[in-house]
GROMACS .gro file of C-alpha atoms in nm:
model
  253
    1UNK     CA    1   7.292  12.184   9.471
    2UNK     CA    2   7.156  11.856   9.331
    3UNK     CA    3   6.825  11.847   9.149
    4UNK     CA    4   6.695  11.598   9.404
    5UNK     CA    5   6.692  11.867   9.670
    6UNK     CA    6   6.466  12.079   9.447
    7UNK     CA    7   6.214  11.807   9.367
    8UNK     CA    8   5.889  11.714   9.534
    9UNK     CA    9   5.756  11.481   9.266
   10UNK     CA   10   5.877  11.239   9.000
   11UNK     CA   11   5.653  11.111   8.721
   12UNK     CA   12   5.752  10.811   8.515
   13UNK     CA   13   5.641  10.663   8.183
   14UNK     CA   14   5.558  10.291   8.197
   15UNK     CA   15   5.618  10.090   7.878
   16UNK     CA   16   5.979  10.116   7.767
   17UNK     CA   17   6.076  10.286   8.092
   18UNK     CA   18   5.959  10.056   8.374
   19UNK     CA   19   5.842   9.750   8.179
   20UNK     CA   20   5.873   9.606   7.829
   21UNK     CA   21   5.705   9.349   7.608
   22UNK     CA   22   5.851   9.000   7.589
   23UNK     CA   23   5.908   8.935   7.221
   24UNK     CA   24   5.679   9.097   6.965
   25UNK     CA   25   5.306   9.139   6.981
   26UNK     CA   26   5.254   8.934   6.667
   27UNK     CA   27   5.393   8.632   6.851
   28UNK     CA   28   5.103   8.633   7.098
   29UNK     CA   29   4.840   8.677   6.829
   30UNK     CA   30   4.982   8.384   6.632
   31UNK     CA   31   5.006   8.162   6.939
   32UNK     CA   32   4.641   8.235   7.013
   33UNK     CA   33   4.546   8.119   6.664
   34UNK     CA   34   4.752   7.802   6.705
   35UNK     CA   35   4.589   7.733   7.042
   36UNK     CA   36   4.251   7.683   6.874
   37UNK     CA   37   4.392   7.441   6.617
   38UNK     CA   38   4.461   7.678   6.329
   39UNK     CA   39   4.778   7.682   6.119
   40UNK     CA   40   5.023   7.937   6.253
   41UNK     CA   41   4.971   8.273   6.080
   42UNK     CA   42   5.266   8.465   5.944
   43UNK     CA   43   5.416   8.650   6.245
   44UNK     CA   44   5.547   8.946   6.050
   45UNK     CA   45   5.222   9.001   5.861
   46UNK     CA   46   5.018   8.987   6.180
   47UNK     CA   47   5.257   9.227   6.357
   48UNK     CA   48   5.238   9.473   6.069
   49UNK     CA   49   4.861   9.427   6.053
   50UNK     CA   50   4.836   9.516   6.419
   51UNK     CA   51   5.030   9.839   6.372
   52UNK     CA   52   4.789   9.946   6.097
   53UNK     CA   53   4.480   9.843   6.293
   54UNK     CA   54   4.598  10.004   6.618
   55UNK     CA   55   4.685  10.332   6.448
   56UNK     CA   56   4.343  10.340   6.283
   57UNK     CA   57   4.157  10.266   6.607
   58UNK     CA   58   4.361  10.520   6.802
   59UNK     CA   59   4.272  10.783   6.544
   60UNK     CA   60   3.900  10.701   6.528
   61UNK     CA   61   3.851  10.621   6.896
   62UNK     CA   62   4.140  10.773   7.094
   63UNK     CA   63   4.219  10.679   7.453
   64UNK     CA   64   4.076  10.331   7.398
   65UNK     CA   65   3.733  10.467   7.310
   66UNK     CA   66   3.701  10.696   7.613
   67UNK     CA   67   3.510  10.981   7.442
   68UNK     CA   68   3.281  10.737   7.258
   69UNK     CA   69   3.203  10.549   7.581
   70UNK     CA   70   3.322  10.237   7.404
   71UNK     CA   71   3.386   9.948   7.644
   72UNK     CA   72   3.753   9.850   7.662
   73UNK     CA   73   3.685   9.496   7.543
   74UNK     CA   74   3.493   9.622   7.237
   75UNK     CA   75   3.780   9.854   7.143
   76UNK     CA   76   4.030   9.571   7.162
   77UNK     CA   77   3.805   9.319   6.986
   78UNK     CA   78   3.772   9.556   6.691
   79UNK     CA   79   4.145   9.622   6.689
   80UNK     CA   80   4.240   9.254   6.707
   81UNK     CA   81   3.993   9.151   6.434
   82UNK     CA   82   4.124   9.428   6.205
   83UNK     CA   83   4.481   9.320   6.279
   84UNK     CA   84   4.413   8.973   6.143
   85UNK     CA   85   4.212   9.105   5.848
   86UNK     CA   86   4.494   9.342   5.755
   87UNK     CA   87   4.729   9.042   5.765
   88UNK     CA   88   4.499   8.843   5.537
   89UNK     CA   89   4.318   8.626   5.795
   90UNK     CA   90   3.941   8.667   5.817
   91UNK     CA   91   3.815   8.408   6.064
   92UNK     CA   92   3.450   8.316   6.121
   93UNK     CA   93   3.289   8.466   6.430
   94UNK     CA   94   3.310   8.154   6.648
   95UNK     CA   95   3.676   8.094   6.567
   96UNK     CA   96   3.768   8.458   6.611
   97UNK     CA   97   3.590   8.473   6.948
   98UNK     CA   98   3.809   8.189   7.078
   99UNK     CA   99   4.125   8.356   6.951
  100UNK     CA  100   4.028   8.694   7.090
  101UNK     CA  101   3.945   8.562   7.437
  102UNK     CA  102   4.293   8.415   7.464
  103UNK     CA  103   4.460   8.736   7.342
  104UNK     CA  104   4.254   8.961   7.568
  105UNK     CA  105   4.326   8.742   7.870
  106UNK     CA  106   4.698   8.731   7.793
  107UNK     CA  107   4.733   9.108   7.765
  108UNK     CA  108   4.524   9.154   8.077
  109UNK     CA  109   4.787   8.963   8.274
  110UNK     CA  110   5.158   9.005   8.339
  111UNK     CA  111   5.249   8.722   8.097
  112UNK     CA  112   5.354   8.934   7.794
  113UNK     CA  113   5.555   9.181   8.000
  114UNK     CA  114   5.885   9.194   8.179
  115UNK     CA  115   5.989   9.443   8.444
  116UNK     CA  116   6.333   9.602   8.425
  117UNK     CA  117   6.548   9.501   8.723
  118UNK     CA  118   6.603   9.861   8.833
  119UNK     CA  119   6.237   9.971   8.820
  120UNK     CA  120   6.111   9.860   9.159
  121UNK     CA  121   6.430   9.964   9.346
  122UNK     CA  122   6.424  10.309   9.185
  123UNK     CA  123   6.059  10.374   9.262
  124UNK     CA  124   6.103  10.259   9.622
  125UNK     CA  125   6.412  10.476   9.655
  126UNK     CA  126   6.220  10.779   9.529
  127UNK     CA  127   5.932  10.712   9.767
  128UNK     CA  128   6.183  10.666  10.049
  129UNK     CA  129   6.324  11.011   9.975
  130UNK     CA  130   5.981  11.157  10.042
  131UNK     CA  131   5.904  11.224   9.677
  132UNK     CA  132   5.554  11.181   9.538
  133UNK     CA  133   5.578  10.927   9.257
  134UNK     CA  134   5.330  10.919   8.970
  135UNK     CA  135   5.295  10.710   8.656
  136UNK     CA  136   5.194  10.875   8.328
  137UNK     CA  137   5.108  10.632   8.053
  138UNK     CA  138   4.913  10.592   7.731
  139UNK     CA  139   4.749  10.277   7.861
  140UNK     CA  140   4.411  10.141   7.959
  141UNK     CA  141   4.278  10.056   8.303
  142UNK     CA  142   4.424   9.705   8.319
  143UNK     CA  143   4.774   9.848   8.359
  144UNK     CA  144   4.669  10.013   8.683
  145UNK     CA  145   4.439   9.743   8.818
  146UNK     CA  146   4.604   9.418   8.709
  147UNK     CA  147   4.928   9.428   8.512
  148UNK     CA  148   5.148   9.655   8.722
  149UNK     CA  149   5.053   9.494   9.056
  150UNK     CA  150   5.118   9.150   8.904
  151UNK     CA  151   5.468   9.271   8.811
  152UNK     CA  152   5.535   9.395   9.163
  153UNK     CA  153   5.470   9.764   9.098
  154UNK     CA  154   5.202   9.843   9.352
  155UNK     CA  155   5.021  10.164   9.430
  156UNK     CA  156   5.121  10.266   9.780
  157UNK     CA  157   5.466  10.108   9.786
  158UNK     CA  158   5.614  10.185   9.442
  159UNK     CA  159   5.390  10.469   9.322
  160UNK     CA  160   5.138  10.712   9.466
  161UNK     CA  161   4.913  10.797   9.173
  162UNK     CA  162   4.862  10.708   8.810
  163UNK     CA  163   4.744  10.901   8.506
  164UNK     CA  164   4.641  10.654   8.237
  165UNK     CA  165   4.504  10.775   7.905
  166UNK     CA  166   4.224  10.520   7.892
  167UNK     CA  167   4.089  10.650   8.222
  168UNK     CA  168   4.156  11.022   8.168
  169UNK     CA  169   4.048  11.066   7.807
  170UNK     CA  170   4.370  11.247   7.716
  171UNK     CA  171   4.695  11.098   7.599
  172UNK     CA  172   5.058  11.186   7.536
  173UNK     CA  173   5.190  11.394   7.365
  174UNK     CA  174   4.905  11.625   7.471
  175UNK     CA  175   5.060  11.840   7.748
  176UNK     CA  176   4.727  11.827   7.933
  177UNK     CA  177   4.807  11.480   8.062
  178UNK     CA  178   5.107  11.629   8.245
  179UNK     CA  179   4.892  11.905   8.391
  180UNK     CA  180   4.658  11.636   8.519
  181UNK     CA  181   4.957  11.463   8.679
  182UNK     CA  182   5.067  11.781   8.855
  183UNK     CA  183   4.716  11.833   8.989
  184UNK     CA  184   4.688  11.469   9.095
  185UNK     CA  185   5.015  11.507   9.285
  186UNK     CA  186   4.861  11.786   9.491
  187UNK     CA  187   4.898  12.091   9.266
  188UNK     CA  188   5.274  12.063   9.281
  189UNK     CA  189   5.463  12.325   9.080
  190UNK     CA  190   5.606  12.193   8.752
  191UNK     CA  191   5.955  12.317   8.841
  192UNK     CA  192   5.944  12.084   9.143
  193UNK     CA  193   5.867  11.783   8.923
  194UNK     CA  194   6.083  11.559   8.705
  195UNK     CA  195   5.938  11.341   8.430
  196UNK     CA  196   6.127  11.033   8.310
  197UNK     CA  197   6.034  10.866   7.981
  198UNK     CA  198   6.166  10.709   7.665
  199UNK     CA  199   6.013  10.927   7.392
  200UNK     CA  200   6.121  11.275   7.288
  201UNK     CA  201   5.780  11.342   7.130
  202UNK     CA  202   5.555  11.190   7.397
  203UNK     CA  203   5.756  11.244   7.713
  204UNK     CA  204   6.032  11.503   7.697
  205UNK     CA  205   5.881  11.778   7.481
  206UNK     CA  206   5.531  11.792   7.638
  207UNK     CA  207   5.662  11.764   7.994
  208UNK     CA  208   5.905  12.047   7.930
  209UNK     CA  209   5.630  12.253   7.767
  210UNK     CA  210   5.439  12.270   8.097
  211UNK     CA  211   5.754  12.365   8.289
  212UNK     CA  212   5.860  12.028   8.427
  213UNK     CA  213   6.214  11.898   8.432
  214UNK     CA  214   6.257  11.598   8.203
  215UNK     CA  215   6.507  11.336   8.097
  216UNK     CA  216   6.501  11.034   7.867
  217UNK     CA  217   6.605  10.672   7.905
  218UNK     CA  218   6.770  10.492   7.616
  219UNK     CA  219   6.736  10.132   7.732
  220UNK     CA  220   6.751   9.983   7.382
  221UNK     CA  221   7.026  10.199   7.227
  222UNK     CA  222   6.795  10.364   6.979
  223UNK     CA  223   6.959  10.552   6.690
  224UNK     CA  224   6.746  10.853   6.788
  225UNK     CA  225   6.929  10.898   7.117
  226UNK     CA  226   7.211  11.100   6.964
  227UNK     CA  227   6.960  11.345   6.816
  228UNK     CA  228   6.794  11.370   7.157
  229UNK     CA  229   7.127  11.472   7.308
  230UNK     CA  230   7.192  11.723   7.032
  231UNK     CA  231   6.852  11.875   7.112
  232UNK     CA  232   6.969  11.936   7.468
  233UNK     CA  233   6.803  11.643   7.643
  234UNK     CA  234   6.972  11.448   7.919
  235UNK     CA  235   6.975  11.085   7.804
  236UNK     CA  236   7.068  10.801   8.038
  237UNK     CA  237   7.083  10.422   7.994
  238UNK     CA  238   6.882  10.315   8.298
  239UNK     CA  239   6.723  10.416   8.628
  240UNK     CA  240   7.038  10.335   8.822
  241UNK     CA  241   7.205  10.617   8.631
  242UNK     CA  242   6.908  10.845   8.703
  243UNK     CA  243   6.938  10.776   9.076
  244UNK     CA  244   7.310  10.849   9.068
  245UNK     CA  245   7.257  11.172   8.875
  246UNK     CA  246   6.985  11.294   9.108
  247UNK     CA  247   7.192  11.214   9.415
  248UNK     CA  248   7.533  11.332   9.305
  249UNK     CA  249   7.491  11.560   9.008
  250UNK     CA  250   7.284  11.830   8.851
  251UNK     CA  251   7.050  11.817   8.555
  252UNK     CA  252   7.061  12.078   8.280
  253UNK     CA  253   6.693  12.067   8.203
   0.00000   0.00000   0.00000
């Protein structure tokens, strides 16, 4: 008996699973600085500065400031300013405001993202099979309200519900975000649900810990994939392979 016949719900990670960034984040920050007439900052330094700043903000104000009631734009403004400062660029307030507005607008649109060719067909196939489809992502509200619809991933046709950390106040790898997803799906039993993601730590392990089935995508041929397989995870290259496995095979998970 195929796993598909046992499922009532599929939940899917977003970034790295359904969509990806075009280029590197530092590129967009540097282009924003150039757009206001500044010399182009060093891409690598800005990218590394962002990683430091984002990690610090996520630790101090997790889930994009949810618990602190911090407005989304304030969270990002602090993060972006600290990214430049970490890279050695401390702009005056007027200049920074112009740079930030461009960055915030860019990442509130579909411009920096690309959708994998198999994402929309897979989600529509799952919905067509009568499965409830949910998205589980460490992302803020603009993914749900703006970015995903702009990429052609619409609530109602490609997915039924979303659980986004910036709206819920809990984020992966906390297993609670998966319990929220199960409840949002209609209190569906975890053994009737499959989660698909691209991170062993954030997707596979916590989903399994609440009793869900789980598998991982290795779209970018990460060196970690072999360790994932050795740990017992099913690892597939794309959603076409997932559809084939669910239709024709069984999943040891």
